[in-house]
Short mmCIF file of C-alpha atoms in Angstrom, two decimals:
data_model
loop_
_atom_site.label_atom_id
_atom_site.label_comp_id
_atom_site.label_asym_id
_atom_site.label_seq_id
_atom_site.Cartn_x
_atom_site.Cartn_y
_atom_site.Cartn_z
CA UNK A 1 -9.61 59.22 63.44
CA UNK A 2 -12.11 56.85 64.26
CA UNK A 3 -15.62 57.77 65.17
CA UNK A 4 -18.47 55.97 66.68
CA UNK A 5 -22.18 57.25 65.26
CA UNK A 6 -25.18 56.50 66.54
CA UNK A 7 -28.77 57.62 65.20
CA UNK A 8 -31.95 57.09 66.55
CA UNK A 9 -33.80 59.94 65.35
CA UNK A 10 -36.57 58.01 62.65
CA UNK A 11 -37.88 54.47 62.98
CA UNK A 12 -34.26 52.80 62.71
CA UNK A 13 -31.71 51.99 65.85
CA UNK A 14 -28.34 51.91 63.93
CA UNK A 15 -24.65 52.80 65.39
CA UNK A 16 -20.95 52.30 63.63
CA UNK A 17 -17.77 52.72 63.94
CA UNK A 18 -16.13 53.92 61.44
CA UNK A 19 -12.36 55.80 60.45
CA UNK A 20 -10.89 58.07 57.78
CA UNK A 21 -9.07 56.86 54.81
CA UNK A 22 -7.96 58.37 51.45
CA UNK A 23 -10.82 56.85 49.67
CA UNK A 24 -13.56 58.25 52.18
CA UNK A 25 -15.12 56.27 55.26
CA UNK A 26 -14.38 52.70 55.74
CA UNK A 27 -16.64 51.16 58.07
CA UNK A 28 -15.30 48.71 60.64
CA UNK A 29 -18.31 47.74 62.48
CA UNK A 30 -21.97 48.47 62.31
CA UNK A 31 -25.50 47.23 63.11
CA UNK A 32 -28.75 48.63 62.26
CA UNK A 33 -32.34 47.63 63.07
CA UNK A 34 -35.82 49.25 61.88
CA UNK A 35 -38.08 49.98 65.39
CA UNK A 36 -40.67 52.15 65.34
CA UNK A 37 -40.47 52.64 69.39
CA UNK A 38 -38.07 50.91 72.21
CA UNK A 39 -34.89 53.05 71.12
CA UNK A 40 -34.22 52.82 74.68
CA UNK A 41 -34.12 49.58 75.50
CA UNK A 42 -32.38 48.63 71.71
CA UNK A 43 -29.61 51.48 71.63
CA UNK A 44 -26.86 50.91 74.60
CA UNK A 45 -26.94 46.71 73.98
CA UNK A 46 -26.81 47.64 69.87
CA UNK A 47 -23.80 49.76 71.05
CA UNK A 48 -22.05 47.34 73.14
CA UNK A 49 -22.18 44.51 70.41
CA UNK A 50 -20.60 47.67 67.78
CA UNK A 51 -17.88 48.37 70.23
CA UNK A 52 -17.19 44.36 70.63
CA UNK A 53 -16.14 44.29 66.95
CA UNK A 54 -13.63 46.87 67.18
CA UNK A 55 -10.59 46.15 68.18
CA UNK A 56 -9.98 49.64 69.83
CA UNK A 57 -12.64 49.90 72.03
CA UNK A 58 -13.77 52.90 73.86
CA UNK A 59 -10.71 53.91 74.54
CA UNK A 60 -9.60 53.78 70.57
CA UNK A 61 -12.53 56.59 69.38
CA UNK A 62 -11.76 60.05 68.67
CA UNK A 63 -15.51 61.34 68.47
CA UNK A 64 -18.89 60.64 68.89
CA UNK A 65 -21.22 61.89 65.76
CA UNK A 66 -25.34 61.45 67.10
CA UNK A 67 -28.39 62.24 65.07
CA UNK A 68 -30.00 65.84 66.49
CA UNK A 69 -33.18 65.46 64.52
CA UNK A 70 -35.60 66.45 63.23
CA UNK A 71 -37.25 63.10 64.26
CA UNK A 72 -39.00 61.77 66.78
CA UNK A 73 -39.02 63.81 70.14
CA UNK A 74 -38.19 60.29 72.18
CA UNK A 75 -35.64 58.57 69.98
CA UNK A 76 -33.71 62.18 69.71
CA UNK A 77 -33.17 61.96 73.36
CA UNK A 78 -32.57 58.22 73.69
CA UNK A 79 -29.11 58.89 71.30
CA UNK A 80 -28.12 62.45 72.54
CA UNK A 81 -28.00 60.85 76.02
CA UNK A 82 -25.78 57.76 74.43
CA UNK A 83 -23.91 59.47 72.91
CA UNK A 84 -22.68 62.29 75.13
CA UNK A 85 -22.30 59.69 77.76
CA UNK A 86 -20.00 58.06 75.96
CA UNK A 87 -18.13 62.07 75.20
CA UNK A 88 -18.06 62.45 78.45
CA UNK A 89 -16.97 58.82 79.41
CA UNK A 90 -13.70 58.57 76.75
CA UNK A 91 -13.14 62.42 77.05
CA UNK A 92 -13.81 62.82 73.11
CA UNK A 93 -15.68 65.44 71.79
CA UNK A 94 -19.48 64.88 70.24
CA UNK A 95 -20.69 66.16 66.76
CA UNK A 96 -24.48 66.59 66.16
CA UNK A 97 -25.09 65.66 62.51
CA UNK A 98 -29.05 66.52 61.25
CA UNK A 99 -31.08 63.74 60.00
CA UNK A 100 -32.32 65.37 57.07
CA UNK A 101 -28.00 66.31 55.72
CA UNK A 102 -27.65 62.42 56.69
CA UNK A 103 -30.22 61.54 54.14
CA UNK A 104 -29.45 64.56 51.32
CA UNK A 105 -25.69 63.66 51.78
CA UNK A 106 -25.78 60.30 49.46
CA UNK A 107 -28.26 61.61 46.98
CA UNK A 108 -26.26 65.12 46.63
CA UNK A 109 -22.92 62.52 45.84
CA UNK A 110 -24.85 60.96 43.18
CA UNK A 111 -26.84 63.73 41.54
CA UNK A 112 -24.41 66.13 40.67
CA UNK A 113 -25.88 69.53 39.70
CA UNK A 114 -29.03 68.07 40.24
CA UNK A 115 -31.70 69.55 42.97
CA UNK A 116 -32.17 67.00 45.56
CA UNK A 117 -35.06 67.31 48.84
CA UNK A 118 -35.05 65.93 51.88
CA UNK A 119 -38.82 65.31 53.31
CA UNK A 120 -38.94 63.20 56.56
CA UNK A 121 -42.78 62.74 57.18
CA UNK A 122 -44.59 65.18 60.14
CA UNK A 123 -48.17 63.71 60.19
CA UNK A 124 -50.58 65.83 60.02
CA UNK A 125 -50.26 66.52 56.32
CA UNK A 126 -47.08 68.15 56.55
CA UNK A 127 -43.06 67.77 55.78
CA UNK A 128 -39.56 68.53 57.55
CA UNK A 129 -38.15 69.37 54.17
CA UNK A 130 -34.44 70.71 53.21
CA UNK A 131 -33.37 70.95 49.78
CA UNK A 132 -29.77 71.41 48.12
CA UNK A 133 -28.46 70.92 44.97
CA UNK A 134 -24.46 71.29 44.36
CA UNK A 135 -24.36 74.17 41.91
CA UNK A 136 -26.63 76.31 44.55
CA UNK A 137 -26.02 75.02 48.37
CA UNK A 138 -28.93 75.07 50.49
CA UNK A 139 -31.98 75.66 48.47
CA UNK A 140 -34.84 75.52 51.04
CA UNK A 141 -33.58 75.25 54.47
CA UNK A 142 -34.59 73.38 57.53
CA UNK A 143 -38.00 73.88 57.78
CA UNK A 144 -41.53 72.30 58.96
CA UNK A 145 -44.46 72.59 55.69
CA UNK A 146 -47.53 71.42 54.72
CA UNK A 147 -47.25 69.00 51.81
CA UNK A 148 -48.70 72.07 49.21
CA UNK A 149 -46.20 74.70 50.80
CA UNK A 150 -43.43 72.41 50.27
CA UNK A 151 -43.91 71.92 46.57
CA UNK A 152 -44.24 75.55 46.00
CA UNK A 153 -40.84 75.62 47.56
CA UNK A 154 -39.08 73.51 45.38
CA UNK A 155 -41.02 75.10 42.53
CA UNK A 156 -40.79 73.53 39.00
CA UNK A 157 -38.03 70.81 39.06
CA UNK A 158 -36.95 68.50 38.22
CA UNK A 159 -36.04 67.06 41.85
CA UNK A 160 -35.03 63.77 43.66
CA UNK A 161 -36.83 62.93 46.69
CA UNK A 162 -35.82 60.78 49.99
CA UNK A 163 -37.06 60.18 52.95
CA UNK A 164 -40.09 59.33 54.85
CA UNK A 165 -41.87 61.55 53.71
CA UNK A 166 -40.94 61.49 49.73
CA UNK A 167 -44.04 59.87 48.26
CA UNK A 168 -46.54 61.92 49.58
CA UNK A 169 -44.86 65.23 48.32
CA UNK A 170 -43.62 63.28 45.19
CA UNK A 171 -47.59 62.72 44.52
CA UNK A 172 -48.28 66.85 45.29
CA UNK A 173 -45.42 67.92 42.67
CA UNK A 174 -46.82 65.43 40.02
CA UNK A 175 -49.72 66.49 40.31
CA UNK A 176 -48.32 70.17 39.66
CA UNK A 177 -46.90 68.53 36.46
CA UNK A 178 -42.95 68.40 38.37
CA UNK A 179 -40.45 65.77 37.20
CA UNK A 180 -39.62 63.73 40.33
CA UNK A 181 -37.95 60.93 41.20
CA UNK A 182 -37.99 58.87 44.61
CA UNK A 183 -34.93 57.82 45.71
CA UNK A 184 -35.76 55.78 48.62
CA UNK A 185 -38.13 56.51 51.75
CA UNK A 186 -36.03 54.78 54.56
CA UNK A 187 -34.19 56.48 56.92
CA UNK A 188 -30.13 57.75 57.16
CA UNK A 189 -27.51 55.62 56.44
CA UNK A 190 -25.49 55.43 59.28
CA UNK A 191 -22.43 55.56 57.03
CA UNK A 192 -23.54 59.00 55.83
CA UNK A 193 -23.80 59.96 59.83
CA UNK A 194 -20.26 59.03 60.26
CA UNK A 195 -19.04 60.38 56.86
CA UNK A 196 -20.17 64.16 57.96
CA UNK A 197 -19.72 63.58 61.82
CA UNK A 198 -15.24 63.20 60.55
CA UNK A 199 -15.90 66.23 58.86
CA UNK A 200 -18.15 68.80 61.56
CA UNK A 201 -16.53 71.34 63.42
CA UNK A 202 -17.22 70.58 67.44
CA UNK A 203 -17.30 74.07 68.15
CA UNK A 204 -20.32 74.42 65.58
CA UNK A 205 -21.92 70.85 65.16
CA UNK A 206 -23.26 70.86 68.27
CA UNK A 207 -25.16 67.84 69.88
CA UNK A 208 -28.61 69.58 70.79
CA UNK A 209 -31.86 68.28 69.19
CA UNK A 210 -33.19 69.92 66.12
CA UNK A 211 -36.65 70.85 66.73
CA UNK A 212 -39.04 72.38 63.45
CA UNK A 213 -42.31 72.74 65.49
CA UNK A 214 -43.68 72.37 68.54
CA UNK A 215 -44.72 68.98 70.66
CA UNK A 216 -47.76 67.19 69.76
CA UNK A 217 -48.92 66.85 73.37
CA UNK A 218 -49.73 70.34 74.94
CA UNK A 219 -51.05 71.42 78.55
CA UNK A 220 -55.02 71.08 78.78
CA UNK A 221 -55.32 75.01 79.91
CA UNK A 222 -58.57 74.38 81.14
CA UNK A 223 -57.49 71.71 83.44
CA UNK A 224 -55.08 73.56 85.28
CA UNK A 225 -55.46 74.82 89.30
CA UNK A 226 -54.74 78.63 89.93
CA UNK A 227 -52.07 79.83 92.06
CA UNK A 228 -52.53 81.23 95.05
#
């Protein structure tokens, strides 16, 4: 099976292709830039220049795995367009794979028994935190917190961090006394997208955006004409 994934959910424009083998993923192409904004105008050239290093093409993918989010309400849509185009397009099916699973996914491989968070920065003093160990499963699931409720999530440790928004909630749980170690603060690997889009279920890893809370920009109530 060979997949093509493609996440634009954080501050990174990355896509690969990527197939099955015995040992795991092997990637065959891939290209991955850091852009805070212009996901539009980066992703479908990014794309084409992926595609042009596999031999296959279009016509040689199986699936499509996309980033659903949480992440930024603009970039979500950018690669959920992309990517069910290209579903549609080669007749494949699409996978939505969650940005914060891309990121616990690595950290899960290397930790063992270990508990192991998730925490993609929200502004505003506040987390999209998930948090898993092996021994357990999900520990704290999908959810939007403020920095103080996360750390009473995740309770008394010890706990690997990643993500965006890992050093502000490592400096919370410190502060609380927690073992903690950061891991990293960039965004998913786009291997780790492809690794768990081979393995989702279409029928239940659907490609809609993950949304935790509500849009920043809201209707100005006052501003509004009556009906008549």
């Amino acid at each position: 099976m060979h997949i093509l994934a493609i996440d634009t959910a954080l501050e990174l424009c990355s896509a690969c292709v990527a197939t099955e083998t015995t040992d795991g993923v092997d990637l065959l192409a891939q290209e991955s830039m850091t852009l805070a904004r212009g996901h539009a105008e980066a992703l479908l050239p990014l794309v084409e220049r992926v595609m042009a290093r596999f031999a296959g093409g279009f016509e040689g993918l199986s699936r499509v795995a996309v980033t659903v989010g949480p992440g930024s309400y603009t970039g979500l849509r950018v690669g959920l367009s992309a990517a069910r185009a290209v579903g549609l397009a080669a007749n494949i099916p699409v996978v939505g794979v969650t940005t914060l699973s891309a990121l616990l996914a690595p950290q899960l491989a290397l930790n063992g028994d270990g508990l192991v968070a998730a925490a993609i920065d929200a502004r505003h003093g506040a987390v999209y935190l998930q948090a898993m160990s092996a021994g357990e499963g999900i520990v704290v699931p999908p959810t939007h917190l403020l920095l103080e409720e996360a750390a009473d999530r995740l309770g008394a440790g010890p706990v690997t961090l990643v993500g965006s928004g890992a050093a502000s909630l490592a400096a919370v749980l410190r502060a609380r006394g927690v073992a903690v170690t950061v891991a990293g603060a960039a965004g998913p690997d786009i291997a780790w997208v492809a690794s768990l889009g081979l393995v989702a279920d279409p029928a239940h890893a659907l490609p809609r955006p993950m949304y935790l809370r509500g849009a920043d920009a809201q209707p100005q109530d006052r501003a509004r004409i009556a009906r008549r």
